[in-house]
Every structure is written in C-alpha cells, then in structure tokens.
Amino acid sequence: MIKSFDKISGIAFLIISLLFISGSLQISGSAYGSAVGPKTYPLILGIVLGLLSLRLLYESFKKNAETQHKDKSQMYYKNFGIILISAILYVCLLEVLGFVISTFLFLLVSFQVMEKGKIISSIIIAAVFSMGLYLMYVNLLGGALPKFSLF
C-alpha cells in the first residue's frame, strides 16, 4: 500500500486501541470473582489492535520512501471500489438469496478481484467456506441464518 496511508492509518488505529483499552478498563469486573469478566474481551481486542497498529507503523517507517506508480495506486482504488460495491450488494441480497448463495457470490467476486485467473480454486474455497460456516453455525451453535427466500 501507499506508505503515507499506512502511517496515518497506523496512528489512527493506535489511538483507537488506546481509547478501547482505557474504555475497557472502566468496565466493572466479574461479580462472581472470576478472572474472566466483561472487560476481558474488549481489553484483549484493544491490545491486539494496538500491537497490530504498532507493527504497521514499524513496517511503514522501516522501508525507505519508495516512489509508487500512479497506475498501481489506481488499481488499488479500483479493487477497493469493486469489493465495496460487492459488500453493499451482499448486505442487500442476504435476505433475498440467503446466506449460502450470497456469501458464495461475495467471496467469489472478492477472490477474483484479489487474484485473477484462479477461478476453480476460488469457486472451491468460496463454496466450502460458505457451506461450512453455515453448517457449523446452524448445527453446532443452533443459530439461524437467512435461507434462500425466492421460493
């Protein structure tokens, strides 16, 4: 990515992680004396976000400022736009097409945007992931996801 964007986003995520950590420390502890309480999960997420943002800052400052070709950055914007539009369509079509079909189509489009040409592996991975996630959530956790509702 563009190094200035990495620096700005690294600083922003570091600030967000510090706010997240300070907010989670203000949550009351467990009422039952357990070490794991309601503030444990947000605290862990804040620490992980902070560590990842520090890594991003380290990587962006470590490398010298290399000149980026303008057409390469335009490609990133195009890929981002395609994935953003497909994510919006995914949300809009989730109730209509159901979880499995809409997730499969979203993953297939996203995989093809990131790495063009490997259509067979993209189809297999998208199908296995969407069906596997559906089966695990419905069968193991007893949850409900949108089904194919056109019929």
GROMACS .gro file of C-alpha atoms in nm:
model
  151
    1MET     CA    1   0.000   0.000   0.000
    2ILE     CA    2   0.092   0.364  -0.004
    3LYS     CA    3   0.330   0.440   0.283
    4SER     CA    4   0.166   0.769   0.388
    5PHE     CA    5  -0.170   0.593   0.412
    6ASP     CA    6  -0.009   0.321   0.623
    7LYS     CA    7   0.142   0.578   0.858
    8ILE     CA    8  -0.184   0.770   0.900
    9SER     CA    9  -0.393   0.456   0.949
   10GLY     CA   10  -0.134   0.311   1.191
   11ILE     CA   11  -0.150   0.623   1.407
   12ALA     CA   12  -0.532   0.630   1.389
   13PHE     CA   13  -0.561   0.263   1.487
   14LEU     CA   14  -0.312   0.313   1.770
   15ILE     CA   15  -0.523   0.598   1.909
   16ILE     CA   16  -0.839   0.387   1.873
   17SER     CA   17  -0.672   0.096   2.052
   18LEU     CA   18  -0.564   0.322   2.340
   19LEU     CA   19  -0.920   0.454   2.371
   20PHE     CA   20  -1.050   0.098   2.353
   21ILE     CA   21  -0.814  -0.019   2.628
   22SER     CA   22  -0.896   0.276   2.855
   23GLY     CA   23  -1.268   0.223   2.798
   24SER     CA   24  -1.245  -0.147   2.874
   25LEU     CA   25  -1.059  -0.078   3.199
   26GLN     CA   26  -1.355   0.130   3.316
   27ILE     CA   27  -1.593  -0.166   3.284
   28SER     CA   28  -1.666  -0.332   3.617
   29GLY     CA   29  -1.510  -0.669   3.691
   30SER     CA   30  -1.684  -1.001   3.730
   31ALA     CA   31  -1.941  -1.028   4.008
   32TYR     CA   32  -1.853  -1.391   4.080
   33GLY     CA   33  -1.484  -1.343   4.148
   34SER     CA   34  -1.377  -1.499   3.820
   35ALA     CA   35  -1.068  -1.362   3.648
   36VAL     CA   36  -1.257  -1.351   3.318
   37GLY     CA   37  -1.521  -1.080   3.327
   38PRO     CA   38  -1.699  -0.846   3.092
   39LYS     CA   39  -1.391  -0.631   3.041
   40THR     CA   40  -1.158  -0.915   2.939
   41TYR     CA   41  -1.262  -0.950   2.575
   42PRO     CA   42  -1.260  -0.574   2.493
   43LEU     CA   43  -0.924  -0.540   2.669
   44ILE     CA   44  -0.774  -0.824   2.462
   45LEU     CA   45  -0.914  -0.674   2.140
   46GLY     CA   46  -0.768  -0.333   2.228
   47ILE     CA   47  -0.426  -0.484   2.300
   48VAL     CA   48  -0.428  -0.683   1.975
   49LEU     CA   49  -0.531  -0.373   1.777
   50GLY     CA   50  -0.255  -0.175   1.944
   51LEU     CA   51   0.008  -0.437   1.867
   52LEU     CA   52  -0.103  -0.465   1.505
   53SER     CA   53  -0.102  -0.087   1.460
   54LEU     CA   54   0.249  -0.069   1.608
   55ARG     CA   55   0.356  -0.336   1.359
   56LEU     CA   56   0.202  -0.135   1.074
   57LEU     CA   57   0.383   0.179   1.189
   58TYR     CA   58   0.711  -0.013   1.218
   59GLU     CA   59   0.677  -0.154   0.866
   60SER     CA   60   0.583   0.183   0.716
   61PHE     CA   61   0.874   0.367   0.880
   62LYS     CA   62   1.125   0.084   0.824
   63LYS     CA   63   1.122   0.098   0.447
   64ASN     CA   64   1.254   0.399   0.267
   65ALA     CA   65   1.007   0.616   0.086
   66GLU     CA   66   0.976   0.441  -0.248
   67THR     CA   67   0.809   0.604  -0.540
   68GLN     CA   68   0.477   0.445  -0.618
   69HIS     CA   69   0.348   0.432  -0.972
   70LYS     CA   70   0.024   0.619  -1.013
   71ASP     CA   71  -0.138   0.341  -1.214
   72LYS     CA   72  -0.066   0.092  -0.934
   73SER     CA   73  -0.243   0.310  -0.677
   74GLN     CA   74  -0.531   0.350  -0.921
   75MET     CA   75  -0.555  -0.030  -0.933
   76TYR     CA   76  -0.592  -0.036  -0.554
   77TYR     CA   77  -0.877   0.213  -0.573
   78LYS     CA   78  -1.046   0.010  -0.844
   79ASN     CA   79  -1.013  -0.313  -0.645
   80PHE     CA   80  -1.137  -0.139  -0.331
   81GLY     CA   81  -1.436   0.001  -0.520
   82ILE     CA   82  -1.530  -0.337  -0.663
   83ILE     CA   83  -1.509  -0.507  -0.323
   84LEU     CA   84  -1.701  -0.221  -0.156
   85ILE     CA   85  -1.984  -0.243  -0.412
   86SER     CA   86  -1.995  -0.622  -0.380
   87ALA     CA   87  -2.011  -0.590   0.002
   88ILE     CA   88  -2.305  -0.349  -0.027
   89LEU     CA   89  -2.478  -0.588  -0.267
   90TYR     CA   90  -2.403  -0.875  -0.028
   91VAL     CA   91  -2.583  -0.697   0.254
   92CYS     CA   92  -2.877  -0.605   0.030
   93LEU     CA   93  -2.916  -0.954  -0.116
   94LEU     CA   94  -2.858  -1.152   0.203
   95GLU     CA   95  -3.227  -1.186   0.286
   96VAL     CA   96  -3.330  -1.246  -0.075
   97LEU     CA   97  -3.070  -1.502  -0.183
   98GLY     CA   98  -2.992  -1.646   0.157
   99PHE     CA   99  -2.666  -1.675   0.345
  100VAL     CA  100  -2.500  -1.954   0.149
  101ILE     CA  101  -2.556  -1.818  -0.203
  102SER     CA  102  -2.487  -1.453  -0.120
  103THR     CA  103  -2.172  -1.540   0.079
  104PHE     CA  104  -2.052  -1.765  -0.203
  105LEU     CA  105  -2.100  -1.489  -0.461
  106PHE     CA  106  -1.937  -1.225  -0.242
  107LEU     CA  107  -1.634  -1.444  -0.173
  108LEU     CA  108  -1.603  -1.543  -0.538
  109VAL     CA  109  -1.602  -1.180  -0.652
  110SER     CA  110  -1.358  -1.081  -0.377
  111PHE     CA  111  -1.119  -1.366  -0.454
  112GLN     CA  112  -1.123  -1.283  -0.824
  113VAL     CA  113  -1.054  -0.916  -0.755
  114MET     CA  114  -0.759  -1.003  -0.532
  115GLU     CA  115  -0.614  -1.277  -0.754
  116LYS     CA  116  -0.749  -1.305  -1.106
  117GLY     CA  117  -0.734  -1.625  -1.304
  118LYS     CA  118  -0.766  -1.895  -1.040
  119ILE     CA  119  -1.139  -1.940  -1.090
  120ILE     CA  120  -1.158  -2.310  -0.999
  121SER     CA  121  -0.978  -2.268  -0.668
  122SER     CA  122  -1.185  -1.956  -0.594
  123ILE     CA  123  -1.509  -2.147  -0.656
  124ILE     CA  124  -1.399  -2.439  -0.437
  125ILE     CA  125  -1.280  -2.219  -0.148
  126ALA     CA  126  -1.590  -1.995  -0.161
  127ALA     CA  127  -1.825  -2.296  -0.170
  128VAL     CA  128  -1.651  -2.484   0.111
  129PHE     CA  129  -1.626  -2.176   0.328
  130SER     CA  130  -1.988  -2.060   0.284
  131MET     CA  131  -2.135  -2.409   0.330
  132GLY     CA  132  -1.900  -2.496   0.615
  133LEU     CA  133  -1.972  -2.174   0.800
  134TYR     CA  134  -2.346  -2.222   0.754
  135LEU     CA  135  -2.337  -2.582   0.875
  136MET     CA  136  -2.119  -2.502   1.176
  137TYR     CA  137  -2.332  -2.207   1.282
  138VAL     CA  138  -2.666  -2.381   1.236
  139ASN     CA  139  -2.575  -2.731   1.357
  140LEU     CA  140  -2.313  -2.669   1.624
  141LEU     CA  141  -2.432  -2.339   1.768
  142GLY     CA  142  -2.802  -2.377   1.693
  143GLY     CA  143  -2.826  -2.037   1.526
  144ALA     CA  144  -3.040  -1.930   1.234
  145LEU     CA  145  -2.917  -1.772   0.913
  146PRO     CA  146  -3.121  -1.645   0.618
  147LYS     CA  147  -3.225  -1.920   0.379
  148PHE     CA  148  -3.300  -1.894   0.006
  149SER     CA  149  -3.623  -1.695   0.015
  150LEU     CA  150  -3.718  -1.661  -0.351
  151PHE     CA  151  -3.935  -1.972  -0.331
   0.00000   0.00000   0.00000
